[in-house]
Amino acid sequence: MSVKRALLLSTGDRYIVIGLNFVTVAAVSRVLTPEEIGISVISLAILGIALSAREFASSSFMIQRPVLSREDIRGTFSLMLALTAAIAAFLVVAAPALASSFHEEKLVPYLRLVSVCLFVELVPIQVVTLMRREMAFGKVAMINVAGAATGGAATVALALTGFSYMSFAWAWLASSTVTGVLALALRPDFWMFKPTFKQWRRIAAFGGYNGAIVFLYRAYEALPLLLLGRVLSPHAAALFSRGLTVCQIPDKLILGGAMAVVLPAFSASARQGGDLKRSYLHAIEIITGLHWPALLAVAALSYPVVDIALGHQWQAVAPLVQVIALASLFTFSFELNHPVMMAMGSIRDMFVRSLIVVPVSAVVMTTAVLLAGLMGAALSLMFIVPFQAFVSLSFVRRRLSLRWDEIAVAVRKSGVVAALTTLGPLAMVVAGGFSFDLSLGQAIFAGCLAAAGWLVGVFVTGHPLFDEIVNAGRIFRNAVAPT
């Protein structure tokens, strides 16, 4: 399969799954209460930490291995199976104690049911990893879309029929089952599931640093949700979780598409011994030109965005979205830092970085939640995210011989574009009596003003995105022109 076709399939797969997940979140948020969703949020936070142990037997071992033997494939599955069994056993046994610590007995059936899901999903994980190695992205897309569609439909249907918070757990089981059956239908190689532990040392060695990094970050990501669920209520955990979800819309809808173009070019430059520094700065310029304007628009239009995405019962999320979106402006390099460090063989630096930022971030987040509750958690990100960005960029700068002024030059045009994008929505806010709670009609008009401001900004500054727009227009004209 050509790289262009693989990229097209991979990008299409990503956007279809994102769309299905968005529809699911929007529908379920209108059916279930924040309290019900909060139980699932807390459970998934616990699962996130527990499942990080499985990264010590990462299936990525099969992708990175130059020559892959049957023993390697069977060994990876066997080690993942053993770790999954340990995780599931822990969840089953510890569920009552965990539920008691959160004063929420409903966590017990949820955690015990998803422990079954962990075994079922091992099959599609194994098969999909091998398909990715072979660049069989068409089959991967079929499996991913089928899983997302099944999970979304099951979640909404179960929520409507009264399964409450358990809708998510049963839908996970349904999705895992469907993807597992489809994966085996597309690749019925049952020999790969025969246990063997001959290669366990090699596999575990590969996943060492990676597993430690994933564990640290999963623990940090779960921390605010667990703290809010424990100190306040599942309702508070759900509000914070949905605030993060809304602020990730630009990442997934806009940045995801950009990364599909930026990262392959960056990786190719690394393989060919090209100028990684130049590629990195160009990628930052493209990303910030899309990401910053979108985040500022979400912050300015937080109330109508929340109303459209989640429903009116989630209006308390809007002030959180404003704060989180502003903090997220500093995440512009996060998607690039991992591949550039991996390309330069600096996974140990990534681990050291994690040892620096995670403890500091955890202390700040914990203090903020204990002192100021839900809004404190959001406000703490105004320190945590810039701090993480500073440390990450410091490591990247050392590897690429980057200067701070070079980074500033790379993002200055994007700053102007972002400012011009925000003028329209802010003008609507001022015209409405300095109220961010715009009507749907006002929000649509403000969105059009934001889009116009973005186009003007890209043209006036001569941003590299202008060339991309021109090229896209040329391709479209050629496609629709009569032959």
Short mmCIF file of C-alpha atoms in Angstrom, two decimals:
data_model
loop_
_atom_site.label_atom_id
_atom_site.label_comp_id
_atom_site.label_asym_id
_atom_site.label_seq_id
_atom_site.Cartn_x
_atom_site.Cartn_y
_atom_site.Cartn_z
CA MET A 1 0.00 0.00 0.00
CA SER A 2 1.32 3.47 -0.89
CA VAL A 3 2.02 5.95 1.89
CA LYS A 4 -0.54 8.38 0.43
CA ARG A 5 -3.29 5.75 0.42
CA ALA A 6 -2.36 4.59 3.92
CA LEU A 7 -2.46 8.18 5.14
CA LEU A 8 -5.87 8.73 3.53
CA LEU A 9 -7.33 5.60 5.12
CA SER A 10 -5.80 6.37 8.50
CA THR A 11 -7.10 9.95 8.47
CA GLY A 12 -10.56 8.88 7.28
CA ASP A 13 -10.71 6.23 9.98
CA ARG A 14 -9.76 8.81 12.61
CA TYR A 15 -12.40 11.32 11.60
CA ILE A 16 -15.22 8.80 11.30
CA VAL A 17 -14.46 7.47 14.79
CA ILE A 18 -14.22 11.03 16.15
CA GLY A 19 -17.60 11.85 14.61
CA LEU A 20 -19.23 8.74 16.05
CA ASN A 21 -17.77 9.41 19.49
CA PHE A 22 -18.92 13.04 19.38
CA VAL A 23 -22.48 12.00 18.53
CA THR A 24 -22.40 9.45 21.35
CA VAL A 25 -21.18 11.99 23.91
CA ALA A 26 -23.75 14.55 22.77
CA ALA A 27 -26.61 12.05 22.94
CA VAL A 28 -25.70 10.41 26.25
CA SER A 29 -25.07 13.78 27.91
CA ARG A 30 -28.70 14.62 27.21
CA VAL A 31 -30.03 11.31 28.57
CA LEU A 32 -27.95 10.70 31.70
CA THR A 33 -27.32 13.12 34.55
CA PRO A 34 -23.85 14.42 35.45
CA GLU A 35 -24.02 12.27 38.60
CA GLU A 36 -24.54 9.09 36.55
CA ILE A 37 -21.82 9.97 34.07
CA GLY A 38 -19.54 10.85 36.98
CA ILE A 39 -19.57 7.24 38.18
CA SER A 40 -18.28 6.14 34.79
CA VAL A 41 -15.68 8.93 34.78
CA ILE A 42 -14.28 7.81 38.15
CA SER A 43 -14.25 4.17 37.06
CA LEU A 44 -12.42 4.99 33.84
CA ALA A 45 -9.86 7.04 35.79
CA ILE A 46 -9.15 4.02 38.00
CA LEU A 47 -8.95 1.82 34.91
CA GLY A 48 -6.58 4.23 33.19
CA ILE A 49 -4.04 3.85 35.98
CA ALA A 50 -4.48 0.07 36.20
CA LEU A 51 -4.21 -0.44 32.43
CA SER A 52 -0.95 1.49 32.26
CA ALA A 53 0.68 -1.67 33.64
CA ARG A 54 -0.14 -3.33 30.32
CA GLU A 55 2.17 -0.88 28.54
CA PHE A 56 5.14 -2.79 29.96
CA ALA A 57 4.19 -5.41 27.36
CA SER A 58 3.32 -2.90 24.68
CA SER A 59 2.04 -4.29 21.40
CA SER A 60 4.23 -1.63 19.75
CA PHE A 61 7.03 -4.18 20.18
CA MET A 62 5.61 -6.02 17.18
CA ILE A 63 5.58 -2.88 15.04
CA GLN A 64 9.13 -1.81 15.91
CA ARG A 65 10.71 -5.28 15.52
CA PRO A 66 12.71 -5.42 12.24
CA VAL A 67 12.11 -9.16 11.79
CA LEU A 68 9.03 -10.51 13.54
CA SER A 69 8.83 -14.22 14.34
CA ARG A 70 5.87 -16.28 15.49
CA GLU A 71 7.51 -16.54 18.89
CA ASP A 72 7.57 -12.73 19.12
CA ILE A 73 3.88 -12.48 18.25
CA ARG A 74 2.80 -15.22 20.64
CA GLY A 75 5.09 -13.90 23.36
CA THR A 76 3.64 -10.38 23.15
CA PHE A 77 0.09 -11.69 23.44
CA SER A 78 1.02 -14.02 26.31
CA LEU A 79 2.67 -11.28 28.35
CA MET A 80 -0.25 -8.92 27.74
CA LEU A 81 -2.63 -11.71 28.76
CA ALA A 82 -0.73 -12.30 32.00
CA LEU A 83 -0.70 -8.59 32.87
CA THR A 84 -4.38 -8.28 31.97
CA ALA A 85 -5.21 -11.20 34.27
CA ALA A 86 -3.37 -9.48 37.12
CA ILE A 87 -5.15 -6.18 36.43
CA ALA A 88 -8.57 -7.85 36.21
CA ALA A 89 -7.98 -9.79 39.42
CA PHE A 90 -7.03 -6.58 41.19
CA LEU A 91 -10.16 -4.80 39.95
CA VAL A 92 -12.45 -7.63 41.02
CA VAL A 93 -10.93 -7.97 44.47
CA ALA A 94 -10.35 -4.28 45.15
CA ALA A 95 -13.66 -3.02 43.75
CA PRO A 96 -15.48 -2.93 47.14
CA ALA A 97 -12.59 -1.08 48.81
CA LEU A 98 -12.34 1.40 45.94
CA ALA A 99 -16.09 1.97 46.02
CA SER A 100 -15.99 2.53 49.76
CA SER A 101 -13.19 5.10 49.45
CA PHE A 102 -15.34 7.11 47.04
CA HIS A 103 -18.54 6.48 49.02
CA GLU A 104 -20.09 5.10 45.84
CA GLU A 105 -21.08 1.42 45.86
CA LYS A 106 -22.13 1.62 42.22
CA LEU A 107 -18.47 1.41 41.26
CA VAL A 108 -18.37 -2.29 42.21
CA PRO A 109 -20.48 -3.75 39.36
CA TYR A 110 -18.93 -1.33 36.87
CA LEU A 111 -15.33 -2.27 37.68
CA ARG A 112 -16.11 -5.99 37.72
CA LEU A 113 -17.85 -5.92 34.36
CA VAL A 114 -15.09 -3.97 32.63
CA SER A 115 -12.54 -6.45 33.99
CA VAL A 116 -14.18 -8.94 31.60
CA CYS A 117 -13.91 -6.44 28.74
CA LEU A 118 -10.15 -6.25 29.24
CA PHE A 119 -9.78 -9.91 28.21
CA VAL A 120 -12.11 -9.63 25.21
CA GLU A 121 -10.34 -6.58 23.76
CA LEU A 122 -6.96 -8.34 23.74
CA VAL A 123 -7.94 -10.12 20.52
CA PRO A 124 -8.57 -6.99 18.41
CA ILE A 125 -5.53 -5.26 19.98
CA GLN A 126 -3.28 -8.10 18.83
CA VAL A 127 -4.74 -8.40 15.35
CA VAL A 128 -4.94 -4.65 14.67
CA THR A 129 -1.30 -4.20 15.72
CA LEU A 130 -0.19 -6.77 13.14
CA MET A 131 -2.39 -5.14 10.50
CA ARG A 132 -0.79 -1.76 11.20
CA ARG A 133 2.65 -3.33 10.84
CA GLU A 134 1.58 -4.65 7.44
CA MET A 135 -0.04 -1.28 6.56
CA ALA A 136 -3.43 -2.97 6.12
CA PHE A 137 -5.14 0.27 7.10
CA GLY A 138 -8.33 -0.53 5.21
CA LYS A 139 -8.98 -3.50 7.48
CA VAL A 140 -7.93 -1.48 10.53
CA ALA A 141 -10.46 1.20 9.57
CA MET A 142 -13.23 -1.41 9.25
CA ILE A 143 -12.50 -2.74 12.74
CA ASN A 144 -12.21 0.70 14.35
CA VAL A 145 -15.37 2.09 12.76
CA ALA A 146 -17.34 -1.06 13.59
CA GLY A 147 -16.21 -0.83 17.20
CA ALA A 148 -17.04 2.87 17.51
CA ALA A 149 -20.44 2.43 15.87
CA THR A 150 -21.31 -0.55 18.06
CA GLY A 151 -20.12 1.17 21.23
CA GLY A 152 -21.96 4.38 20.43
CA ALA A 153 -25.23 2.71 19.47
CA ALA A 154 -25.12 0.40 22.49
CA THR A 155 -24.34 3.23 24.91
CA VAL A 156 -27.23 5.39 23.71
CA ALA A 157 -29.69 2.49 23.49
CA LEU A 158 -28.82 1.20 26.96
CA ALA A 159 -28.98 4.70 28.45
CA LEU A 160 -32.45 5.20 26.97
CA THR A 161 -33.66 1.87 28.37
CA GLY A 162 -32.59 2.64 31.94
CA PHE A 163 -29.14 1.07 32.30
CA SER A 164 -27.85 4.38 33.67
CA TYR A 165 -24.08 4.50 34.33
CA MET A 166 -23.73 0.80 33.45
CA SER A 167 -24.54 1.68 29.84
CA PHE A 168 -20.88 2.53 29.28
CA ALA A 169 -19.60 -0.77 30.68
CA TRP A 170 -22.03 -2.97 28.73
CA ALA A 171 -21.35 -0.94 25.57
CA TRP A 172 -17.62 -1.51 26.06
CA LEU A 173 -18.24 -5.25 26.20
CA ALA A 174 -20.39 -5.11 23.07
CA SER A 175 -17.80 -3.06 21.18
CA SER A 176 -14.93 -5.34 22.24
CA THR A 177 -16.88 -8.42 21.18
CA VAL A 178 -17.76 -7.03 17.75
CA THR A 179 -14.21 -5.85 17.05
CA GLY A 180 -12.81 -9.16 18.25
CA VAL A 181 -15.10 -11.21 16.00
CA LEU A 182 -14.44 -8.95 13.01
CA ALA A 183 -10.67 -9.03 13.60
CA LEU A 184 -10.67 -12.83 13.63
CA ALA A 185 -12.85 -12.93 10.53
CA LEU A 186 -10.38 -10.73 8.67
CA ARG A 187 -7.32 -12.56 10.03
CA PRO A 188 -8.17 -16.03 11.41
CA ASP A 189 -4.64 -16.83 12.61
CA PHE A 190 -5.50 -18.54 15.89
CA TRP A 191 -1.94 -19.77 16.42
CA MET A 192 -0.94 -16.29 17.66
CA PHE A 193 -3.03 -16.79 20.82
CA LYS A 194 -1.13 -19.89 21.95
CA PRO A 195 0.75 -18.91 25.14
CA THR A 196 4.53 -18.78 25.28
CA PHE A 197 6.89 -16.81 27.49
CA LYS A 198 10.19 -17.51 25.73
CA GLN A 199 10.63 -13.89 24.64
CA TRP A 200 9.24 -12.18 27.74
CA ARG A 201 12.54 -10.55 28.78
CA ARG A 202 13.05 -8.93 25.39
CA ILE A 203 9.45 -7.71 25.24
CA ALA A 204 9.52 -6.38 28.80
CA ALA A 205 12.84 -4.62 28.14
CA PHE A 206 11.31 -2.82 25.16
CA GLY A 207 8.36 -1.65 27.24
CA GLY A 208 10.40 -0.56 30.26
CA TYR A 209 10.76 3.20 29.81
CA ASN A 210 7.58 3.41 27.74
CA GLY A 211 5.56 1.66 30.45
CA ALA A 212 6.95 3.91 33.17
CA ILE A 213 6.17 7.05 31.14
CA VAL A 214 2.62 5.90 30.40
CA PHE A 215 2.03 4.99 34.05
CA LEU A 216 3.14 8.42 35.27
CA TYR A 217 0.95 10.27 32.79
CA ARG A 218 -2.10 8.06 33.25
CA ALA A 219 -1.82 8.60 37.00
CA TYR A 220 -1.61 12.36 36.53
CA GLU A 221 -4.53 12.45 34.07
CA ALA A 222 -6.68 10.45 36.49
CA LEU A 223 -5.70 12.51 39.53
CA PRO A 224 -8.13 15.46 39.16
CA LEU A 225 -11.04 13.15 38.36
CA LEU A 226 -10.32 10.92 41.35
CA LEU A 227 -9.74 13.89 43.66
CA LEU A 228 -12.94 15.62 42.60
CA GLY A 229 -14.88 12.37 42.90
CA ARG A 230 -13.45 11.73 46.36
CA VAL A 231 -13.42 15.26 47.82
CA LEU A 232 -16.58 16.60 46.15
CA SER A 233 -18.78 14.18 44.18
CA PRO A 234 -19.06 12.17 40.94
CA HIS A 235 -21.03 15.17 39.64
CA ALA A 236 -17.94 17.39 39.97
CA ALA A 237 -15.73 14.77 38.31
CA ALA A 238 -18.17 14.59 35.39
CA LEU A 239 -18.18 18.37 34.95
CA PHE A 240 -14.38 18.53 34.83
CA SER A 241 -14.20 15.56 32.46
CA ARG A 242 -16.71 17.11 30.07
CA GLY A 243 -14.83 20.42 30.24
CA LEU A 244 -11.70 18.64 29.07
CA THR A 245 -13.71 16.88 26.36
CA VAL A 246 -15.04 20.15 24.93
CA CYS A 247 -11.56 21.70 24.91
CA GLN A 248 -10.23 18.66 23.05
CA ILE A 249 -12.60 19.29 20.13
CA PRO A 250 -10.03 21.53 18.34
CA ASP A 251 -7.34 18.89 18.96
CA LYS A 252 -9.40 16.12 17.44
CA LEU A 253 -11.21 17.90 14.62
CA ILE A 254 -8.50 20.32 13.54
CA LEU A 255 -5.15 19.32 15.00
CA GLY A 256 -5.75 15.64 14.24
CA GLY A 257 -5.99 16.41 10.55
CA ALA A 258 -2.92 18.62 10.65
CA MET A 259 -0.87 15.97 12.39
CA ALA A 260 -1.81 13.48 9.69
CA VAL A 261 0.13 15.72 7.30
CA VAL A 262 2.83 17.09 9.59
CA LEU A 263 4.04 13.92 11.29
CA PRO A 264 4.69 11.79 8.18
CA ALA A 265 6.75 14.64 6.71
CA PHE A 266 8.61 15.02 9.98
CA SER A 267 9.32 11.28 10.21
CA ALA A 268 10.53 11.19 6.61
CA SER A 269 12.93 14.04 7.36
CA ALA A 270 14.27 12.12 10.36
CA ARG A 271 14.80 8.93 8.35
CA GLN A 272 16.59 10.78 5.55
CA GLY A 273 18.87 12.68 7.91
CA GLY A 274 17.15 15.97 7.13
CA ASP A 275 17.01 19.15 9.16
CA LEU A 276 14.82 18.12 12.11
CA LYS A 277 15.04 21.58 13.61
CA ARG A 278 13.54 23.19 10.52
CA SER A 279 10.84 20.52 10.28
CA TYR A 280 9.95 20.99 13.94
CA LEU A 281 9.63 24.78 13.66
CA HIS A 282 7.54 24.48 10.49
CA ALA A 283 5.25 21.97 12.19
CA ILE A 284 4.78 24.33 15.15
CA GLU A 285 3.89 27.16 12.77
CA ILE A 286 1.22 25.06 11.04
CA ILE A 287 -0.20 23.69 14.29
CA THR A 288 -0.48 27.02 16.09
CA GLY A 289 -2.09 28.60 13.03
CA LEU A 290 -4.99 26.16 13.44
CA HIS A 291 -4.94 25.30 17.12
CA TRP A 292 -4.69 28.72 18.76
CA PRO A 293 -7.55 30.37 16.82
CA ALA A 294 -9.81 27.37 17.47
CA LEU A 295 -9.10 27.34 21.21
CA LEU A 296 -9.70 31.07 21.57
CA ALA A 297 -12.95 30.74 19.63
CA VAL A 298 -14.06 27.92 21.94
CA ALA A 299 -13.21 30.06 24.97
CA ALA A 300 -15.20 33.03 23.64
CA LEU A 301 -18.17 30.86 22.61
CA SER A 302 -18.00 28.42 25.52
CA TYR A 303 -21.66 28.72 26.55
CA PRO A 304 -23.24 27.99 23.15
CA VAL A 305 -20.55 25.37 22.40
CA VAL A 306 -21.37 23.51 25.63
CA ASP A 307 -25.09 23.83 24.95
CA ILE A 308 -24.69 22.34 21.47
CA ALA A 309 -22.20 19.64 22.41
CA LEU A 310 -23.61 18.49 25.76
CA GLY A 311 -27.02 20.02 26.39
CA HIS A 312 -28.36 22.70 28.71
CA GLN A 313 -27.93 20.66 31.90
CA TRP A 314 -24.16 21.00 31.48
CA GLN A 315 -24.00 24.82 31.46
CA ALA A 316 -21.83 24.73 34.61
CA VAL A 317 -19.07 23.36 32.36
CA ALA A 318 -18.83 26.61 30.33
CA PRO A 319 -16.71 28.62 32.83
CA LEU A 320 -14.37 25.62 33.15
CA VAL A 321 -14.05 25.45 29.37
CA GLN A 322 -12.94 29.09 29.22
CA VAL A 323 -10.10 28.48 31.66
CA ILE A 324 -9.03 25.09 30.25
CA ALA A 325 -9.06 26.41 26.67
CA LEU A 326 -6.74 29.29 27.58
CA ALA A 327 -4.38 26.92 29.40
CA SER A 328 -4.43 24.60 26.38
CA LEU A 329 -2.82 27.29 24.23
CA PHE A 330 0.49 26.08 25.65
CA THR A 331 0.00 22.51 24.42
CA PHE A 332 0.99 23.42 20.84
CA SER A 333 4.20 21.36 20.91
CA PHE A 334 2.91 18.36 22.86
CA GLU A 335 1.99 16.26 19.81
CA LEU A 336 5.41 16.87 18.26
CA ASN A 337 7.64 16.32 21.26
CA HIS A 338 7.10 12.56 21.47
CA PRO A 339 7.96 11.75 17.82
CA VAL A 340 10.97 14.07 17.74
CA MET A 341 12.42 12.56 20.92
CA MET A 342 11.71 9.04 19.66
CA ALA A 343 13.30 9.86 16.30
CA MET A 344 16.47 10.90 18.10
CA GLY A 345 16.48 7.88 20.43
CA SER A 346 15.82 10.02 23.50
CA ILE A 347 13.21 7.93 25.30
CA ARG A 348 15.29 8.17 28.48
CA ASP A 349 15.00 11.98 28.29
CA MET A 350 11.23 11.57 28.01
CA PHE A 351 11.26 9.47 31.17
CA VAL A 352 13.35 12.07 33.03
CA ARG A 353 10.96 14.77 31.82
CA SER A 354 8.06 12.76 33.25
CA LEU A 355 9.83 12.46 36.60
CA ILE A 356 10.08 16.26 36.69
CA VAL A 357 6.67 17.40 35.50
CA VAL A 358 4.33 14.75 36.89
CA PRO A 359 5.15 15.14 40.62
CA VAL A 360 5.05 18.95 40.43
CA SER A 361 1.81 18.90 38.44
CA ALA A 362 0.25 16.42 40.87
CA VAL A 363 1.12 18.55 43.92
CA VAL A 364 -0.27 21.70 42.30
CA MET A 365 -3.47 19.95 41.18
CA THR A 366 -4.04 18.33 44.58
CA THR A 367 -3.52 21.61 46.43
CA ALA A 368 -5.85 23.45 44.05
CA VAL A 369 -8.66 20.90 44.42
CA LEU A 370 -8.39 20.81 48.21
CA LEU A 371 -8.38 24.61 48.48
CA ALA A 372 -10.70 25.70 45.67
CA GLY A 373 -12.61 22.64 44.46
CA LEU A 374 -13.78 22.33 40.87
CA MET A 375 -12.73 25.77 39.62
CA GLY A 376 -9.44 25.34 41.45
CA ALA A 377 -8.73 22.24 39.36
CA ALA A 378 -9.31 24.23 36.17
CA LEU A 379 -7.29 27.25 37.33
CA SER A 380 -4.36 25.04 38.32
CA LEU A 381 -3.96 24.16 34.64
CA MET A 382 -2.96 27.78 34.02
CA PHE A 383 0.29 26.91 35.81
CA ILE A 384 0.57 23.19 35.09
CA VAL A 385 0.27 23.28 31.29
CA PRO A 386 2.78 26.14 30.73
CA PHE A 387 5.15 24.44 33.18
CA GLN A 388 4.92 21.14 31.31
CA ALA A 389 5.40 22.97 28.01
CA PHE A 390 8.50 24.77 29.32
CA VAL A 391 10.14 21.57 30.55
CA SER A 392 9.26 19.65 27.37
CA LEU A 393 10.58 22.39 25.11
CA SER A 394 13.75 22.59 27.20
CA PHE A 395 14.52 18.94 26.44
CA VAL A 396 13.65 19.35 22.75
CA ARG A 397 15.73 22.54 22.50
CA ARG A 398 18.76 20.73 23.85
CA ARG A 399 18.38 17.93 21.28
CA LEU A 400 17.67 20.19 18.29
CA SER A 401 19.88 23.14 19.30
CA LEU A 402 16.81 25.38 19.31
CA ARG A 403 16.73 28.90 20.72
CA TRP A 404 13.71 30.44 22.42
CA ASP A 405 13.68 33.33 19.94
CA GLU A 406 13.44 30.84 17.06
CA ILE A 407 10.33 29.34 18.63
CA ALA A 408 8.91 32.85 19.13
CA VAL A 409 9.48 33.67 15.46
CA ALA A 410 7.76 30.42 14.44
CA VAL A 411 4.57 31.27 16.34
CA ARG A 412 4.33 35.05 15.91
CA LYS A 413 2.19 34.94 12.75
CA SER A 414 -0.13 32.43 14.41
CA GLY A 415 -0.52 34.81 17.34
CA VAL A 416 -1.77 37.53 15.00
CA VAL A 417 -4.09 35.08 13.24
CA ALA A 418 -5.50 33.94 16.59
CA ALA A 419 -6.09 37.53 17.72
CA LEU A 420 -7.94 38.43 14.50
CA THR A 421 -10.00 35.24 14.78
CA THR A 422 -11.18 36.21 18.26
CA LEU A 423 -12.16 39.81 17.45
CA GLY A 424 -15.53 38.87 15.95
CA PRO A 425 -16.76 36.64 18.81
CA LEU A 426 -15.55 39.15 21.42
CA ALA A 427 -17.38 41.94 19.60
CA MET A 428 -20.58 39.88 19.87
CA VAL A 429 -19.94 39.41 23.58
CA VAL A 430 -19.50 43.16 24.07
CA ALA A 431 -22.59 43.93 21.98
CA GLY A 432 -24.57 41.51 24.14
CA GLY A 433 -23.76 43.39 27.34
CA PHE A 434 -20.49 41.59 28.08
CA SER A 435 -22.30 38.26 28.37
CA PHE A 436 -20.74 35.08 27.01
CA ASP A 437 -24.12 33.34 27.12
CA LEU A 438 -24.98 33.95 23.46
CA SER A 439 -28.06 32.62 21.72
CA LEU A 440 -27.71 30.01 18.98
CA GLY A 441 -28.18 32.62 16.26
CA GLN A 442 -25.63 34.94 17.84
CA ALA A 443 -23.19 32.05 18.21
CA ILE A 444 -23.52 31.08 14.54
CA PHE A 445 -22.91 34.68 13.47
CA ALA A 446 -19.94 34.93 15.85
CA GLY A 447 -18.57 31.70 14.39
CA CYS A 448 -18.80 33.13 10.88
CA LEU A 449 -16.98 36.27 12.05
CA ALA A 450 -14.28 34.07 13.60
CA ALA A 451 -13.82 32.15 10.33
CA ALA A 452 -13.61 35.41 8.38
CA GLY A 453 -11.10 36.80 10.87
CA TRP A 454 -8.99 33.66 10.53
CA LEU A 455 -8.92 33.93 6.74
CA VAL A 456 -7.99 37.61 6.91
CA GLY A 457 -5.26 36.85 9.44
CA VAL A 458 -3.78 34.06 7.33
CA PHE A 459 -3.75 36.33 4.25
CA VAL A 460 -2.44 39.48 5.96
CA THR A 461 0.39 37.73 7.80
CA GLY A 462 1.42 35.57 4.86
CA HIS A 463 1.04 32.52 7.07
CA PRO A 464 2.21 29.20 5.54
CA LEU A 465 -1.39 28.01 5.85
CA PHE A 466 -2.28 30.43 3.04
CA ASP A 467 -0.31 28.30 0.58
CA GLU A 468 -2.12 25.20 1.85
CA ILE A 469 -5.48 26.90 1.23
CA VAL A 470 -4.43 27.88 -2.30
CA ASN A 471 -3.23 24.34 -3.03
CA ALA A 472 -6.46 22.86 -1.67
CA GLY A 473 -8.49 25.19 -3.88
CA ARG A 474 -6.43 24.21 -6.92
CA ILE A 475 -6.92 20.50 -6.20
CA PHE A 476 -10.68 21.03 -5.77
CA ARG A 477 -10.98 22.94 -9.05
CA ASN A 478 -9.10 20.22 -10.89
CA ALA A 479 -11.32 17.57 -9.34
CA VAL A 480 -14.60 19.21 -10.37
CA ALA A 481 -13.44 20.58 -13.72
CA PRO A 482 -14.96 18.80 -16.74
CA THR A 483 -12.53 16.54 -18.58
#
